[in-house]
mmCIF file of C-alpha atoms in Angstrom:
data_model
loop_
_atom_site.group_PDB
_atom_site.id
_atom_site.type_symbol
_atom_site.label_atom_id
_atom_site.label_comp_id
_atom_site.label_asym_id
_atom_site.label_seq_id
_atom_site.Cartn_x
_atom_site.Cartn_y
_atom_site.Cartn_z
ATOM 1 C CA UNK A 1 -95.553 41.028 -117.827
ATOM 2 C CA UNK A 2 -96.097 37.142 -118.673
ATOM 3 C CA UNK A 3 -96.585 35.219 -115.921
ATOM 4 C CA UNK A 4 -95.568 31.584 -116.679
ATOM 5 C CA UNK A 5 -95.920 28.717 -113.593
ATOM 6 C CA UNK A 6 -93.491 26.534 -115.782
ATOM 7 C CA UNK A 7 -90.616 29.003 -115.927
ATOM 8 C CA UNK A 8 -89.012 29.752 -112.657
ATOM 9 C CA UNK A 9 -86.071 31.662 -113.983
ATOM 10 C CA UNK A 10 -85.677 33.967 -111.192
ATOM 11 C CA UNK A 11 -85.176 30.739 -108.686
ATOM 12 C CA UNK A 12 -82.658 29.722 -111.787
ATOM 13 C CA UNK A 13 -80.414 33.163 -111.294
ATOM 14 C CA UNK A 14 -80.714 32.564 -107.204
ATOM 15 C CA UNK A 15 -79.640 29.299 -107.397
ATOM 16 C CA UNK A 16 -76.540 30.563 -109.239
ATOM 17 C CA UNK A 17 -75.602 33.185 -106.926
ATOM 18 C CA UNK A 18 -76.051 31.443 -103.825
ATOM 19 C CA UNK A 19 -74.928 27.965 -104.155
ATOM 20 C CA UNK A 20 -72.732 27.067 -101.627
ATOM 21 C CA UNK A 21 -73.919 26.716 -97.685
ATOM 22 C CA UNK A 22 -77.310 25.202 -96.422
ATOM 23 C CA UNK A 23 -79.046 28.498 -95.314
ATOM 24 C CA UNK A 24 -78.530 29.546 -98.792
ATOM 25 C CA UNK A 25 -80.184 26.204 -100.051
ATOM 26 C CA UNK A 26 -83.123 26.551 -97.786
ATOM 27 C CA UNK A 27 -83.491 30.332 -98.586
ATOM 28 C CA UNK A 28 -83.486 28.986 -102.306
ATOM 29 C CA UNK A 29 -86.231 26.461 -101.629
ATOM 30 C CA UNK A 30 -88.194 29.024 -99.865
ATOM 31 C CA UNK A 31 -88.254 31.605 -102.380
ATOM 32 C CA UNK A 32 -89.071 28.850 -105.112
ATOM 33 C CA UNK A 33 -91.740 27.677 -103.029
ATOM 34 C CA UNK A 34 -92.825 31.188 -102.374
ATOM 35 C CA UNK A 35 -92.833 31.855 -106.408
ATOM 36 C CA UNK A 36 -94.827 29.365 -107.365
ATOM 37 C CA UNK A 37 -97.547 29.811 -105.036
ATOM 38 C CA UNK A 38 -97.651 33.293 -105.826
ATOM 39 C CA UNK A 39 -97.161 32.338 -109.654
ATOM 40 C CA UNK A 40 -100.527 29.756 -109.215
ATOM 41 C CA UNK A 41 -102.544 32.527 -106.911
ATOM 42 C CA UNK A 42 -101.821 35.380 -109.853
ATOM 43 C CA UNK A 43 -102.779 32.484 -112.771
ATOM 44 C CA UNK A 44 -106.024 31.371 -111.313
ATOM 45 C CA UNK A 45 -107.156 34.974 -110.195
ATOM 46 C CA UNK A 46 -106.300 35.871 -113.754
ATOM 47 C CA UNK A 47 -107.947 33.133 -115.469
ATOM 48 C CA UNK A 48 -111.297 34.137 -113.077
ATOM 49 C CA UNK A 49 -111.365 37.183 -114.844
ATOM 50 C CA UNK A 50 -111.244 35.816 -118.247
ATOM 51 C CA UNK A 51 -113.703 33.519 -117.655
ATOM 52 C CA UNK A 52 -116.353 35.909 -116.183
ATOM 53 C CA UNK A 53 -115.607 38.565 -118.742
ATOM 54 C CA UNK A 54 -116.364 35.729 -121.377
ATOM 55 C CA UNK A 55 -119.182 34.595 -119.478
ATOM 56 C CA UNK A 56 -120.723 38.021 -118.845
ATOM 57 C CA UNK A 57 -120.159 38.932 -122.568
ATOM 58 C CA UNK A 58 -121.996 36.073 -123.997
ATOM 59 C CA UNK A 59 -124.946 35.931 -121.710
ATOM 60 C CA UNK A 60 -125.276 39.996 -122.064
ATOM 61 C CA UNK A 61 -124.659 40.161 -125.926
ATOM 62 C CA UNK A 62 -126.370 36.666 -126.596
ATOM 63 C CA UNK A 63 -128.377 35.818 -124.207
ATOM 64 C CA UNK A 64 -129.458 39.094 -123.011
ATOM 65 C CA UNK A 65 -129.075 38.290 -119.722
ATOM 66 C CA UNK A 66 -125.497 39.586 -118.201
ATOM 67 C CA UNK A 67 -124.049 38.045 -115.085
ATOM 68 C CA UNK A 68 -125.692 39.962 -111.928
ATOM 69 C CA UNK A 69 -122.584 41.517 -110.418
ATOM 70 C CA UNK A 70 -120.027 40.884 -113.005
ATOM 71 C CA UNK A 71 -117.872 44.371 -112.892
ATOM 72 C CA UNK A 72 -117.865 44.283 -108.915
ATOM 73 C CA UNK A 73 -116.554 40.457 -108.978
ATOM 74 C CA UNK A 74 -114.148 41.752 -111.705
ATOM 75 C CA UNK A 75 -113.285 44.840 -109.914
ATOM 76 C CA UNK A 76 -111.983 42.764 -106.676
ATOM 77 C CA UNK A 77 -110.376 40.366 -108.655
ATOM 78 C CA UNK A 78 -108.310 42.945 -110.913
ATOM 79 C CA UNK A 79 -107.262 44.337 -106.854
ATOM 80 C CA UNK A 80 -106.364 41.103 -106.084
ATOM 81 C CA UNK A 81 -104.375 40.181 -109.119
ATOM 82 C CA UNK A 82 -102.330 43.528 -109.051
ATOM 83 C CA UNK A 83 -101.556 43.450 -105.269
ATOM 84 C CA UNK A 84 -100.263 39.774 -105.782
ATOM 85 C CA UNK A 85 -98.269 40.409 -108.167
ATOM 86 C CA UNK A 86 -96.323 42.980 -106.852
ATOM 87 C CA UNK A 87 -94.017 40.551 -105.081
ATOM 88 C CA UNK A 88 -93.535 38.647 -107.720
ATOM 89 C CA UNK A 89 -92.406 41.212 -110.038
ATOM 90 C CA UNK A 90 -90.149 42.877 -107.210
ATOM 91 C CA UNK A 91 -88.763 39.153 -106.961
ATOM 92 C CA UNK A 92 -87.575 38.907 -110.837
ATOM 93 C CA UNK A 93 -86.625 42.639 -110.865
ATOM 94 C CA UNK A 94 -89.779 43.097 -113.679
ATOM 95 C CA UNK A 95 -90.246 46.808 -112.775
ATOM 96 C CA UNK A 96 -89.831 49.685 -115.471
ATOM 97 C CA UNK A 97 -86.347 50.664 -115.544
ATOM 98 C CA UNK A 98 -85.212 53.773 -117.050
ATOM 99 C CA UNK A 99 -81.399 53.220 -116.782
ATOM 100 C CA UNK A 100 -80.388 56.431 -118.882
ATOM 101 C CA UNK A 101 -77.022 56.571 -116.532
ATOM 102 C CA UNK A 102 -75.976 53.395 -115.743
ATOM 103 C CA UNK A 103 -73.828 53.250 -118.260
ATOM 104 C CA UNK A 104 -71.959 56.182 -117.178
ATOM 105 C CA UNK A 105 -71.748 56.223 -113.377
ATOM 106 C CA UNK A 106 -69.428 53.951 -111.865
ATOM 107 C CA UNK A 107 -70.392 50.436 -110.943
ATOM 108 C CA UNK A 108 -70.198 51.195 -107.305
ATOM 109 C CA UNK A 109 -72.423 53.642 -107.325
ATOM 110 C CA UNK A 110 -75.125 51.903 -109.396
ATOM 111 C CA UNK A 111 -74.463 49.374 -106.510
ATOM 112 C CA UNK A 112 -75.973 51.760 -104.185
ATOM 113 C CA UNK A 113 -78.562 53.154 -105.934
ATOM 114 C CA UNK A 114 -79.955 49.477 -105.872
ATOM 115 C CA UNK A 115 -79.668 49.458 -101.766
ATOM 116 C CA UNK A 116 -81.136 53.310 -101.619
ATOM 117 C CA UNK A 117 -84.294 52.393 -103.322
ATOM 118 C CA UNK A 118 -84.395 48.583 -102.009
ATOM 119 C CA UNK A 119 -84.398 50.203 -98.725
ATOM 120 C CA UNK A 120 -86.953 53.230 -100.046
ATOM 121 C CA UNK A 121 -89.465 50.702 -101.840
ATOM 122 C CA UNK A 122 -89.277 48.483 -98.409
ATOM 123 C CA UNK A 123 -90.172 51.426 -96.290
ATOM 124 C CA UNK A 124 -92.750 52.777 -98.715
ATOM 125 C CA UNK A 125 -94.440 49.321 -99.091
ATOM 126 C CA UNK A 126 -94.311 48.257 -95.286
ATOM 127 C CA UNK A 127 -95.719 51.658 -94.452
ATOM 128 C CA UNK A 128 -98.361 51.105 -96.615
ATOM 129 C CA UNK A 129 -99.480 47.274 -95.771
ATOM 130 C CA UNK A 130 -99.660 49.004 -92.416
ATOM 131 C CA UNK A 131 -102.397 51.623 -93.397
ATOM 132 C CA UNK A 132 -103.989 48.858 -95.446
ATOM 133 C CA UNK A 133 -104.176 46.850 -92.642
ATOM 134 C CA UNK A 134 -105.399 49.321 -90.364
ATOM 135 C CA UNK A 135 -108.129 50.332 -93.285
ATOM 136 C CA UNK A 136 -109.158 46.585 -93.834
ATOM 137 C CA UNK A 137 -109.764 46.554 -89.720
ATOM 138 C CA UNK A 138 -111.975 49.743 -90.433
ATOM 139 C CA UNK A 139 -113.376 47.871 -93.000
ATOM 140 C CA UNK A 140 -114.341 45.171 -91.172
ATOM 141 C CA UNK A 141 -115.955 46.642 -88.361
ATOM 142 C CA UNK A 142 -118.106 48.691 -90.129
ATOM 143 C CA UNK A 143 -119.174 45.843 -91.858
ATOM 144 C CA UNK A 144 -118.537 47.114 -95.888
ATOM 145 C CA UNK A 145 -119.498 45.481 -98.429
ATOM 146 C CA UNK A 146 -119.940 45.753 -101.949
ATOM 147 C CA UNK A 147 -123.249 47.977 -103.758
ATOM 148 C CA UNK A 148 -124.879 44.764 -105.472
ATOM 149 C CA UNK A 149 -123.688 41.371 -103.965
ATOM 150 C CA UNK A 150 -123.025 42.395 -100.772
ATOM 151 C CA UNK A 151 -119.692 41.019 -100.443
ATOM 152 C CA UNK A 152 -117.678 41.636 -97.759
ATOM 153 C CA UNK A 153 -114.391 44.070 -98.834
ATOM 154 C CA UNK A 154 -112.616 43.627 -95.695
ATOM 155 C CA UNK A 155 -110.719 40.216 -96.409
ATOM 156 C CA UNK A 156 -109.593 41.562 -99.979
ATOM 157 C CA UNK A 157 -107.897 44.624 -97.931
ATOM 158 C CA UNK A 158 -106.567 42.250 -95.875
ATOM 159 C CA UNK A 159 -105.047 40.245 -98.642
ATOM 160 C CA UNK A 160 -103.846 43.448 -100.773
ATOM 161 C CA UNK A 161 -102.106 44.150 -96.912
ATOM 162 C CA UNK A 162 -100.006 40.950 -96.917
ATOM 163 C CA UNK A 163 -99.054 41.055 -100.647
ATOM 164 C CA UNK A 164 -97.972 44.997 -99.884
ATOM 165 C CA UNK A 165 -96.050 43.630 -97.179
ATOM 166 C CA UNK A 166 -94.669 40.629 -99.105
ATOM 167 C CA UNK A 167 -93.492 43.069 -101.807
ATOM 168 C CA UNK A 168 -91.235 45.258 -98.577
ATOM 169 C CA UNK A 169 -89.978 41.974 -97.444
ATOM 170 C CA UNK A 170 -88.894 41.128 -101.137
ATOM 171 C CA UNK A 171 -87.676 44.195 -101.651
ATOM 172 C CA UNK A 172 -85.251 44.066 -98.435
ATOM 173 C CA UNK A 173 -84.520 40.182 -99.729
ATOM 174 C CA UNK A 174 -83.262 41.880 -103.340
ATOM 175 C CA UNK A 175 -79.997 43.088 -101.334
ATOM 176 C CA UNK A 176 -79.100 40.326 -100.089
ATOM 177 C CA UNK A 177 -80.075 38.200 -103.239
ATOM 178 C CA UNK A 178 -79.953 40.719 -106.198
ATOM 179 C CA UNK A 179 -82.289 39.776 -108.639
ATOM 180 C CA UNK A 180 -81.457 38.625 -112.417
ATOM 181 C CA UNK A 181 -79.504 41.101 -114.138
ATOM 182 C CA UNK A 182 -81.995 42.823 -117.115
ATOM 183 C CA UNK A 183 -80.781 42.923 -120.654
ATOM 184 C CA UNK A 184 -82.504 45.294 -121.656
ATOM 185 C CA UNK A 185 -86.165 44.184 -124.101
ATOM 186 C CA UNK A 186 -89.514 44.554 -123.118
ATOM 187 C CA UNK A 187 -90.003 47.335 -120.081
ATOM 188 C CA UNK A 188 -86.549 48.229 -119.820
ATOM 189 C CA UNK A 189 -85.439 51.880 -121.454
#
C-alpha cells in the first residue's frame, strides 16, 4: 500500500463526483484536509520505525550496544501505524478485493453489495472503537504500562479507538461519496 503525501488522488476522484453545490465543496475540503493529516501522521509514524530499526541495528550489530526498549517502541508504533491507516485505505477504496462476480451480476446489485458491507464494515468498526475505548479506560485506570520503559498503553488504545472509529465514519461517507473506481493491479483479484 504506498502511502504518498504528494498524491491526493482520492480527493482528485471526489472532486469529480461532487462538483457542483457548496456543501459538496466544503465536504471536499474536509476530506482533503482529513487525508493529508492522516497521510503525514501514517509517514512520520512510519519513518519512526525505520529510523529506530536502523538505529537499533547498528548500535546492536556494531556497537554492541542495542537501543534499551527498541521492540516495545516498535511494537506501539507498528499499532499505531496500522490503526491509522485504516481510514485512509477505507477512504481510497485500497482494501483486497476479490471481485470474482462482478462481472456477472447486474450493476444494480453490485450497487448494493457496496451499501451492505459499507453499512456492515461501519457497524463492525464503530462497535469496535467502542470496546477499544472502553479497554483503553480499563487501561488507564489500572495504570498499564509497558514491561521495560514503562510507558503508559492507555493513550495508544485511545488513539487505535478514534482511528477505528474514523474508519466507520469513512466507511458510512463511501455511500454517499463512492470511492475511486479500481482497475484492477496490485491487491485487486
Amino acid at each position: 500500500m504506498p502511502i504518498s503525501v504528494a498524491e491526493p488522488a482520492a480527493s482528485a476522484a471526489v472532486v469529480e463526483r461532487t462538483e457542483g453545490g457548496q456543501d459538496s465543496r466544503l465536504f471536499v475540503k474536509v476530506g482533503r484536509c482529513a487525508e493529508h493529516v492522516l497521510s503525514i501522521v501514517i509517514t512520520v509514524n512510519l519513518l519512526s520505525i525505520m529510523l529506530l530499526t536502523v538505529c537499533d541495528v547498528v548500535g546492536r550489530y556494531f556497537l554492541s550496544r542495542p537501543i534499551p526498549g527498541a521492540l516495545e517502541v516498535t511494537e506501539l508504533l507498528l499499532g499505531a501505524l496500522i490503526f491509522s491507516a485504516l481510514p485512509l485505505v477505507t477512504l481510497r477504496n485500497e482494501h483486497i478485493v476479490i471481485d470474482l462476480l462482478d462481472k456477472v451480476i447486474p450493476s444494480w446489485l453490485v450497487t448494493v453489495q457496496s451499501v451492505v458491507v459499507a453499512v456492515f464494515t461501519s457497524v463492525c468498526c464503530a462497535y469496535l472503537a467502542y470496546r477499544l475505548w472502553v479497554l483503553a479506560d480499563r487501561l488507564q485506570g489500572a495504570g498499564e504500562t509497558t514491561a521495560t520503559l514503562g510507558i503508559p498503553i492507555a493513550p495508544l488504545a485511545f488513539a487505535i479507538s478514534v482511528f477505528v472509529g474514523l474508519t466507520a465514519v469513512t466507511a458510512l461517507l463511501t455511500m454517499v461519496v463512492p470511492p475511486p473506481e479500481r482497475e484492477g493491479g496490485e491487491g485487486h483479484v
